[in-house]
PDB file of C-alpha atoms in Angstrom:
ATOM      1  CA  ALA D  22     -14.226  16.630  -0.395  1.00 52.00           C
ATOM      2  CA  ASN D  23     -14.520  17.979  -3.920  1.00 60.00           C
ATOM      3  CA  SER D  24     -10.707  18.270  -4.441  1.00 60.00           C
ATOM      4  CA  GLU D  25      -8.834  16.734  -7.364  1.00 67.00           C
ATOM      5  CA  GLU D  26      -5.881  16.118  -5.122  1.00 70.00           C
ATOM      6  CA  ALA D  27      -5.420  13.014  -2.844  1.00 71.00           C
ATOM      7  CA  VAL D  28      -5.535  13.711   0.866  1.00 80.00           C
ATOM      8  CA  PHE D  29      -2.550  12.744   3.157  1.00 81.00           C
ATOM      9  CA  TRP D  30      -4.616  10.372   5.316  1.00 86.00           C
ATOM     10  CA  TRP D  31      -5.651   8.256   2.212  1.00 88.00           C
ATOM     11  CA  SER D  32      -1.952   7.869   1.514  1.00 88.00           C
ATOM     12  CA  PHE D  33      -1.454   6.732   5.135  1.00 92.00           C
ATOM     13  CA  LEU D  34      -4.331   4.265   5.043  1.00 93.00           C
ATOM     14  CA  CYS D  35      -3.114   2.914   1.624  1.00 93.00           C
ATOM     15  CA  GLY D  36       0.302   2.309   3.050  1.00 93.00           C
ATOM     16  CA  CYS D  37      -1.123   0.551   6.122  1.00 96.00           C
ATOM     17  CA  ALA D  38      -3.155  -1.730   3.993  1.00 96.00           C
ATOM     18  CA  SER D  39      -0.318  -2.735   1.759  1.00 96.00           C
ATOM     19  CA  GLY D  40       1.921  -3.210   4.763  1.00 95.00           C
ATOM     20  CA  SER D  41      -0.772  -5.564   6.379  1.00 96.00           C
ATOM     21  CA  ILE D  42      -1.195  -7.506   3.279  1.00 97.00           C
ATOM     22  CA  SER D  43       2.405  -7.987   2.524  1.00 96.00           C
ATOM     23  CA  ALA D  44       3.210  -8.988   6.009  1.00 96.00           C
ATOM     24  CA  ALA D  45       0.559 -11.590   5.903  1.00 97.00           C
ATOM     25  CA  ALA D  46       1.756 -12.838   2.555  1.00 97.00           C
ATOM     26  CA  VAL D  47       5.397 -13.372   3.697  1.00 97.00           C
ATOM     27  CA  ASN D  48       4.469 -14.929   7.105  1.00 97.00           C
ATOM     28  CA  PRO D  49       4.714 -18.474   5.997  1.00 97.00           C
ATOM     29  CA  PHE D  50       8.271 -17.944   4.704  1.00 96.00           C
ATOM     30  CA  ASP D  51       9.191 -16.322   8.082  1.00 95.00           C
ATOM     31  CA  VAL D  52       7.786 -19.243   9.954  1.00 95.00           C
ATOM     32  CA  VAL D  53       9.997 -21.562   7.939  1.00 95.00           C
ATOM     33  CA  LYS D  54      13.052 -19.338   8.198  1.00 95.00           C
ATOM     34  CA  THR D  55      12.558 -19.117  11.954  1.00 92.00           C
ATOM     35  CA  ARG D  56      12.175 -22.898  12.355  1.00 91.00           C
ATOM     36  CA  LEU D  57      15.313 -23.487  10.305  1.00 92.00           C
ATOM     37  CA  GLN D  58      17.357 -21.065  12.403  1.00 91.00           C
ATOM     38  CA  LEU D  59      16.711 -22.717  15.788  1.00 84.00           C
ATOM     39  CA  LEU D  60      20.016 -23.707  17.222  1.00 71.00           C
ATOM     40  CA  LYS D  61      18.905 -25.967  20.075  1.00 74.00           C
ATOM     41  CA  ARG D  62      15.858 -28.238  19.775  1.00 75.00           C
ATOM     42  CA  ALA D  63      13.847 -29.590  22.463  1.00 76.00           C
ATOM     43  CA  GLU D  64      13.636 -33.393  22.900  1.00 79.00           C
ATOM     44  CA  GLY D  65      11.132 -34.800  20.262  1.00 78.00           C
ATOM     45  CA  GLU D  66      11.027 -31.544  18.138  1.00 82.00           C
ATOM     46  CA  VAL D  67      11.093 -32.001  14.493  1.00 85.00           C
ATOM     47  CA  ALA D  68      14.458 -31.319  12.735  1.00 88.00           C
ATOM     48  CA  TYR D  69      14.387 -29.851   9.217  1.00 90.00           C
ATOM     49  CA  LYS D  70      16.923 -30.567   6.479  1.00 90.00           C
ATOM     50  CA  SER D  71      16.062 -27.881   4.008  1.00 92.00           C
ATOM     51  CA  VAL D  72      13.449 -25.272   3.150  1.00 94.00           C
ATOM     52  CA  PRO D  73      11.111 -27.664   1.168  1.00 96.00           C
ATOM     53  CA  ASP D  74      11.635 -30.244   3.877  1.00 95.00           C
ATOM     54  CA  ALA D  75      10.422 -27.682   6.472  1.00 94.00           C
ATOM     55  CA  PHE D  76       7.391 -26.731   4.440  1.00 96.00           C
ATOM     56  CA  VAL D  77       6.295 -30.292   4.019  1.00 96.00           C
ATOM     57  CA  LYS D  78       6.798 -31.311   7.608  1.00 95.00           C
ATOM     58  CA  ILE D  79       5.166 -28.226   9.082  1.00 95.00           C
ATOM     59  CA  LEU D  80       2.189 -28.749   6.694  1.00 96.00           C
ATOM     60  CA  LYS D  81       1.921 -32.406   7.469  1.00 96.00           C
ATOM     61  CA  ASN D  82       2.397 -32.113  11.345  1.00 94.00           C
ATOM     62  CA  GLU D  83       0.743 -28.979  12.153  1.00 95.00           C
ATOM     63  CA  GLY D  84      -1.499 -28.028   9.278  1.00 97.00           C
ATOM     64  CA  PRO D  85      -1.752 -24.847   7.167  1.00 96.00           C
ATOM     65  CA  GLN D  86      -2.626 -22.681  10.049  1.00 97.00           C
ATOM     66  CA  ALA D  87       0.950 -23.178  11.447  1.00 96.00           C
ATOM     67  CA  PHE D  88       2.239 -21.007   8.621  1.00 97.00           C
ATOM     68  CA  PHE D  89       0.233 -17.957   9.972  1.00 96.00           C
ATOM     69  CA  LYS D  90       1.317 -18.115  13.533  1.00 94.00           C
ATOM     70  CA  GLY D  91       2.218 -14.570  14.575  1.00 94.00           C
ATOM     71  CA  ALA D  92       0.792 -13.167  11.412  1.00 96.00           C
ATOM     72  CA  ALA D  93      -1.679 -10.809  13.268  1.00 96.00           C
ATOM     73  CA  CYS D  94       1.177  -9.396  15.476  1.00 96.00           C
ATOM     74  CA  ARG D  95       3.415  -8.864  12.423  1.00 95.00           C
ATOM     75  CA  MET D  96       0.583  -7.045  10.575  1.00 96.00           C
ATOM     76  CA  ILE D  97       0.003  -4.686  13.501  1.00 96.00           C
ATOM     77  CA  VAL D  98       3.615  -3.784  13.631  1.00 95.00           C
ATOM     78  CA  ILE D  99       4.356  -3.579   9.908  1.00 95.00           C
ATOM     79  CA  ALA D 100       1.114  -1.641   8.814  1.00 95.00           C
ATOM     80  CA  PRO D 101       2.122   1.689  10.472  1.00 95.00           C
ATOM     81  CA  LEU D 102       5.715   1.450   9.282  1.00 95.00           C
ATOM     82  CA  PHE D 103       4.429   1.258   5.682  1.00 95.00           C
ATOM     83  CA  GLY D 104       1.852   3.967   6.351  1.00 94.00           C
ATOM     84  CA  ILE D 105       4.451   6.255   7.687  1.00 93.00           C
ATOM     85  CA  ALA D 106       6.787   5.576   4.777  1.00 92.00           C
ATOM     86  CA  GLN D 107       3.949   6.255   2.330  1.00 90.00           C
ATOM     87  CA  MET D 108       3.147   9.554   4.143  1.00 88.00           C
ATOM     88  CA  ILE D 109       6.815  10.607   3.919  1.00 87.00           C
ATOM     89  CA  TYR D 110       6.706  10.019   0.245  1.00 85.00           C
ATOM     90  CA  PHE D 111       3.419  11.750  -0.127  1.00 83.00           C
ATOM     91  CA  PHE D 112       4.727  14.890   1.597  1.00 84.00           C
ATOM     92  CA  GLY D 113       8.018  14.790  -0.219  1.00 83.00           C
ATOM     93  CA  VAL D 114      10.136  14.834   2.879  1.00 80.00           C
ATOM     94  CA  ALA D 115      13.168  12.988   1.203  1.00 75.00           C
ATOM     95  CA  GLU D 116      13.052  15.384  -1.650  1.00 80.00           C
ATOM     96  CA  TYR D 117      12.993  18.362   0.630  1.00 81.00           C
ATOM     97  CA  LEU D 118      15.892  17.022   2.686  1.00 82.00           C
ATOM     98  CA  LEU D 119      17.902  16.337  -0.496  1.00 82.00           C
ATOM     99  CA  GLY D 120      17.113  19.765  -1.970  1.00 81.00           C
ATOM    100  CA  VAL D 121      15.252  18.299  -4.990  1.00 79.00           C
ATOM    101  CA  LYS D 122      12.871  20.793  -6.557  1.00 73.00           C
ATOM    102  CA  LYS D 123       9.404  19.571  -7.743  1.00 64.00           C
TER     103      LYS D 123
END
């Protein structure tokens, strides 16, 4: 606890936190992208002409909470990926595999 050096689990937790925050931050854009990619629409479903049009229509018809549909699931999936990537960086695995000396 008195060490000057960072501990590995702190690196993992920071990676998880940054992954969660970034996943939540980009979720509105992913919602719009997914809506624009729909090939077949159900009868009565709203059609979107462009990205700005989709943002406006989603906000108007469904409210701001619609932009965060699926955000919790995305955060749960992305957080450990970022945590593991940060741990790989912390331990220097890539440098070891490439033969780079510290």
